[in-house]
mmCIF file of C-alpha atoms and ligand atoms in Angstrom:
data_model
loop_
_atom_site.group_PDB
_atom_site.id
_atom_site.type_symbol
_atom_site.label_atom_id
_atom_site.label_comp_id
_atom_site.label_asym_id
_atom_site.label_seq_id
_atom_site.Cartn_x
_atom_site.Cartn_y
_atom_site.Cartn_z
ATOM 1 C CA MET A 1 -7.583 14.984 10.278
ATOM 2 C CA ASN A 2 -4.643 16.208 8.246
ATOM 3 C CA ARG A 3 -1.739 14.172 6.951
ATOM 4 C CA GLU A 4 0.600 15.072 9.823
ATOM 5 C CA GLU A 5 -1.969 13.982 12.407
ATOM 6 C CA ALA A 6 -2.458 10.730 10.545
ATOM 7 C CA LEU A 7 1.284 10.058 10.435
ATOM 8 C CA ASP A 8 1.645 10.910 14.142
ATOM 9 C CA SER A 9 -1.100 8.445 14.917
ATOM 10 C CA VAL A 10 0.529 5.756 12.786
ATOM 11 C CA LYS A 11 3.832 6.263 14.582
ATOM 12 C CA ALA A 12 2.091 6.193 17.971
ATOM 13 C CA ASN A 13 0.513 2.819 17.178
ATOM 14 C CA VAL A 14 3.250 1.126 15.187
ATOM 15 C CA GLU A 15 6.693 0.502 16.636
ATOM 16 C CA ASN A 16 8.127 -1.451 13.724
ATOM 17 C CA ASN A 17 9.771 1.120 11.499
ATOM 18 C CA ASN A 18 9.578 -1.114 8.440
ATOM 19 C CA LEU A 19 5.853 -1.250 8.845
ATOM 20 C CA VAL A 20 5.665 2.544 9.034
ATOM 21 C CA LYS A 21 7.737 2.665 5.842
ATOM 22 C CA HIS A 22 5.366 0.187 4.223
ATOM 23 C CA MET A 23 2.490 2.546 4.981
ATOM 24 C CA LEU A 24 4.413 5.554 3.631
ATOM 25 C CA ALA A 25 5.126 3.602 0.445
ATOM 26 C CA THR A 26 1.476 2.613 0.128
ATOM 27 C CA GLU A 27 0.484 6.251 0.633
ATOM 28 C CA ALA A 28 2.808 7.332 -2.185
ATOM 29 C CA ILE A 29 1.403 4.753 -4.597
ATOM 30 C CA MET A 30 -2.170 5.620 -3.624
ATOM 31 C CA ARG A 31 -1.537 9.310 -4.316
ATOM 32 C CA ALA A 32 -0.063 8.452 -7.711
ATOM 33 C CA LEU A 33 -3.021 6.207 -8.516
ATOM 34 C CA ALA A 34 -5.434 8.989 -7.550
ATOM 35 C CA ARG A 35 -3.596 11.389 -9.845
ATOM 36 C CA ARG A 36 -3.686 8.880 -12.691
ATOM 37 C CA LEU A 37 -7.390 8.162 -12.232
ATOM 38 C CA GLY A 38 -8.540 11.710 -11.463
ATOM 39 C CA GLU A 39 -9.495 10.872 -7.881
ATOM 40 C CA ASP A 40 -8.957 12.665 -4.544
ATOM 41 C CA GLY A 41 -5.235 12.420 -3.761
ATOM 42 C CA GLU A 42 -5.640 13.468 -0.132
ATOM 43 C CA GLU A 43 -8.273 10.849 0.606
ATOM 44 C CA TRP A 44 -6.472 8.104 -1.290
ATOM 45 C CA GLY A 45 -3.137 9.005 0.287
ATOM 46 C CA LEU A 46 -4.589 8.926 3.795
ATOM 47 C CA THR A 47 -6.139 5.545 3.079
ATOM 48 C CA GLY A 48 -2.732 4.157 2.180
ATOM 49 C CA LEU A 49 -1.041 5.835 5.118
ATOM 50 C CA LEU A 50 -3.508 4.491 7.676
ATOM 51 C CA HIS A 51 -4.338 1.080 6.243
ATOM 52 C CA ASP A 52 -2.199 -1.086 8.561
ATOM 53 C CA ILE A 53 -2.351 1.132 11.650
ATOM 54 C CA ASP A 54 -3.809 -1.707 13.711
ATOM 55 C CA VAL A 55 -1.350 -4.461 12.794
ATOM 56 C CA GLU A 56 0.541 -4.379 16.086
ATOM 57 C CA LEU A 57 -2.568 -3.645 18.136
ATOM 58 C CA THR A 58 -4.301 -6.730 16.750
ATOM 59 C CA GLU A 59 -1.215 -8.899 17.290
ATOM 60 C CA GLY A 60 -1.632 -11.016 14.176
ATOM 61 C CA ASP A 61 -5.305 -11.745 14.802
ATOM 62 C CA MET A 62 -6.558 -11.648 11.215
ATOM 63 C CA LYS A 63 -10.173 -11.597 12.374
ATOM 64 C CA SER A 64 -9.582 -8.213 14.039
ATOM 65 C CA HIS A 65 -6.995 -6.801 11.654
ATOM 66 C CA SER A 66 -8.413 -3.991 9.553
ATOM 67 C CA LYS A 67 -11.692 -3.967 11.509
ATOM 68 C CA LEU A 68 -9.960 -2.098 14.299
ATOM 69 C CA GLY A 69 -8.021 -0.094 11.712
ATOM 70 C CA ALA A 70 -11.229 1.013 10.031
ATOM 71 C CA ASP A 71 -12.683 2.039 13.410
ATOM 72 C CA LEU A 72 -9.545 3.987 14.301
ATOM 73 C CA ALA A 73 -9.594 5.768 10.947
ATOM 74 C CA ARG A 74 -13.241 6.705 11.451
ATOM 75 C CA GLU A 75 -12.531 8.000 14.962
ATOM 76 C CA MET A 76 -9.752 10.144 13.544
ATOM 77 C CA GLY A 77 -12.222 11.682 11.129
ATOM 78 C CA ALA A 78 -11.333 9.779 7.973
ATOM 79 C CA SER A 79 -14.067 9.369 5.383
ATOM 80 C CA GLU A 80 -16.381 6.378 5.330
ATOM 81 C CA ALA A 81 -14.851 5.473 1.953
ATOM 82 C CA THR A 82 -11.411 5.314 3.574
ATOM 83 C CA ALA A 83 -12.709 3.210 6.468
ATOM 84 C CA HIS A 84 -14.348 0.792 4.016
ATOM 85 C CA ALA A 85 -11.212 0.420 1.905
ATOM 86 C CA ILE A 86 -9.184 -0.311 5.042
ATOM 87 C CA LEU A 87 -11.757 -2.821 6.268
ATOM 88 C CA CYS A 88 -11.926 -4.864 3.084
ATOM 89 C CA HIS A 89 -8.204 -4.856 2.257
ATOM 90 C CA ASN A 90 -7.974 -7.822 4.653
ATOM 91 C CA GLU A 91 -9.403 -10.680 2.611
ATOM 92 C CA ALA A 92 -10.056 -12.673 5.791
ATOM 93 C CA HIS A 93 -13.303 -10.739 6.234
ATOM 94 C CA GLY A 94 -14.572 -11.783 2.811
ATOM 95 C CA ILE A 95 -15.969 -8.314 2.167
ATOM 96 C CA PRO A 96 -16.129 -7.605 -1.566
ATOM 97 C CA LEU A 97 -14.126 -4.710 -2.977
ATOM 98 C CA GLU A 98 -16.701 -2.231 -4.173
ATOM 99 C CA THR A 99 -15.218 1.164 -4.903
ATOM 100 C CA LYS A 100 -12.198 2.235 -6.906
ATOM 101 C CA LEU A 101 -10.600 3.222 -3.616
ATOM 102 C CA ASP A 102 -11.129 -0.312 -2.228
ATOM 103 C CA LYS A 103 -9.548 -1.789 -5.351
ATOM 104 C CA ALA A 104 -6.664 0.663 -5.373
ATOM 105 C CA LEU A 105 -5.623 -0.085 -1.799
ATOM 106 C CA PHE A 106 -5.913 -3.799 -2.441
ATOM 107 C CA CYS A 107 -3.477 -3.782 -5.370
ATOM 108 C CA ALA A 108 -1.122 -1.059 -4.064
ATOM 109 C CA ASP A 109 -0.495 -2.803 -0.730
ATOM 110 C CA PRO A 110 1.541 -5.803 -2.034
ATOM 111 C CA LEU A 111 3.280 -3.816 -4.783
ATOM 112 C CA THR A 112 5.264 -1.940 -2.113
ATOM 113 C CA GLY A 113 6.753 -5.216 -0.862
ATOM 114 C CA LEU A 114 7.767 -6.377 -4.322
ATOM 115 C CA ILE A 115 9.474 -3.051 -5.094
ATOM 116 C CA ILE A 116 11.260 -2.862 -1.736
ATOM 117 C CA ALA A 117 12.525 -6.429 -2.211
ATOM 118 C CA ALA A 118 13.741 -5.524 -5.717
ATOM 119 C CA ALA A 119 15.765 -2.672 -4.185
ATOM 120 C CA LEU A 120 17.181 -4.749 -1.346
ATOM 121 C CA VAL A 121 18.692 -7.421 -3.620
ATOM 122 C CA ARG A 122 20.806 -4.784 -5.383
ATOM 123 C CA PRO A 123 24.413 -4.375 -4.223
ATOM 124 C CA ASP A 124 23.718 -0.749 -3.252
ATOM 125 C CA LYS A 125 20.301 -1.651 -1.775
ATOM 126 C CA LYS A 126 18.958 1.574 -3.288
ATOM 127 C CA LEU A 127 15.661 2.202 -4.983
ATOM 128 C CA ALA A 128 17.152 4.797 -7.353
ATOM 129 C CA GLY A 129 18.754 2.175 -9.589
ATOM 130 C CA VAL A 130 15.723 -0.130 -9.782
ATOM 131 C CA GLU A 131 14.138 -0.175 -13.222
ATOM 132 C CA ALA A 132 10.540 -1.018 -13.993
ATOM 133 C CA LYS A 133 11.640 -3.858 -16.264
ATOM 134 C CA SER A 134 13.524 -5.547 -13.410
ATOM 135 C CA VAL A 135 10.460 -5.290 -11.150
ATOM 136 C CA ASN A 136 8.474 -6.836 -14.006
ATOM 137 C CA LYS A 137 10.967 -9.682 -14.175
ATOM 138 C CA ARG A 138 10.800 -10.174 -10.415
ATOM 139 C CA PHE A 139 7.023 -10.197 -10.634
ATOM 140 C CA LYS A 140 7.251 -13.356 -12.763
ATOM 141 C CA GLU A 141 9.617 -15.111 -10.316
ATOM 142 C CA LYS A 142 7.092 -16.612 -7.967
ATOM 143 C CA SER A 143 9.600 -17.424 -5.208
ATOM 144 C CA PHE A 144 10.918 -13.843 -5.109
ATOM 145 C CA ALA A 145 9.215 -11.824 -2.335
ATOM 146 C CA ALA A 146 6.618 -14.589 -2.264
ATOM 147 C CA GLY A 147 4.556 -12.711 0.330
ATOM 148 C CA ALA A 148 3.716 -10.052 -2.251
ATOM 149 C CA SER A 149 0.645 -11.620 -3.822
ATOM 150 C CA ARG A 150 1.001 -11.458 -7.609
ATOM 151 C CA GLU A 151 -2.705 -11.998 -8.055
ATOM 152 C CA GLN A 152 -3.439 -9.066 -5.784
ATOM 153 C CA ILE A 153 -0.964 -6.799 -7.603
ATOM 154 C CA ALA A 154 -2.385 -7.864 -10.975
ATOM 155 C CA SER A 155 -5.853 -6.841 -9.813
ATOM 156 C CA CYS A 156 -4.817 -3.328 -10.920
ATOM 157 C CA SER A 157 -6.644 -4.430 -14.076
ATOM 158 C CA GLU A 158 -9.847 -3.771 -12.112
ATOM 159 C CA LEU A 159 -8.868 -0.097 -12.234
ATOM 160 C CA GLY A 160 -8.201 -0.251 -15.963
ATOM 161 C CA LEU A 161 -4.420 -0.305 -15.550
ATOM 162 C CA GLU A 162 -2.078 -2.695 -17.312
ATOM 163 C CA LEU A 163 0.413 -4.370 -15.012
ATOM 164 C CA ASP A 164 3.376 -2.654 -16.733
ATOM 165 C CA GLU A 165 1.883 0.757 -16.180
ATOM 166 C CA PHE A 166 1.004 0.008 -12.569
ATOM 167 C CA ILE A 167 4.523 -1.185 -11.754
ATOM 168 C CA GLU A 168 6.024 1.890 -13.400
ATOM 169 C CA LEU A 169 3.650 4.195 -11.550
ATOM 170 C CA GLY A 170 4.329 2.506 -8.205
ATOM 171 C CA LEU A 171 8.083 2.519 -8.683
ATOM 172 C CA LYS A 172 8.099 6.202 -9.640
ATOM 173 C CA ALA A 173 5.927 7.071 -6.646
ATOM 174 C CA MET A 174 8.220 5.232 -4.248
ATOM 175 C CA LYS A 175 11.333 6.785 -5.809
ATOM 176 C CA GLY A 176 9.805 10.128 -4.905
ATOM 177 C CA ILE A 177 10.038 9.330 -1.186
ATOM 178 C CA THR A 178 13.367 7.481 -0.946
ATOM 179 C CA ALA A 179 14.505 9.627 1.989
ATOM 180 C CA GLY A 180 11.447 8.682 4.016
ATOM 181 C CA LEU A 181 11.901 5.044 3.086
ATOM 182 C CA GLY A 182 15.633 5.057 3.808
ATOM 183 C CA LEU A 183 16.192 3.294 0.478
HETATM 184 FE FE1 FE2 B 201 -0.290 -3.263 4.065
#
C-alpha cells in the first residue's frame, strides 16, 4: 500500500473533512518524529494517516474503535507494527504501549487538536502566525481545547523528547501542510 492508496481509503471511509485533516496532521507529525528519532518515515506517516480510519464506521463505539482500524490497516497491507500502534492508541482497550511507534502515535494524536485550536482562536485563523511559545502557553490552560489530553501529549517524554521540543516539532510539521489542512 502506498500513501495515495492509504489516503484514498481514508477518504472513502471518513466523510467528516475535519477528521481527514486530523489524520493528515497526525501523519505530518509522525513523519517529523520519525525523522527526529531515525525511524521509518513512511511507516510512521502511514500509521498517523490511517489511525482513525474506523471512527465513523464504529459510530462512537469505543470498544470497536481502533480494533477495526487495525484490521483495516492490516488488510490494506500495512505492517504489523502499524496495526499494533493503531490498536493501542485507543486507551479503552487497555493494551500497553510497547514500541516507539505505539508511543509516538499516542502523543502525536492529541497534539494536532491543541495546535489546530491555537490557530483557530487567532483573528486570521491561520497556522502560519502561531508560535511555539503560544502553543506552550495554551498547553498550560487546562480549559483550552480540553479534549486534547495534556497527559497524553506530555508522554512524548517516553520517546526522550522534552515537551517544548515536541510542540515545536509538531507545529513545524503542521505548518508544512497548511494547504492540505486549509489553515
Ligand atoms: Fe486521532
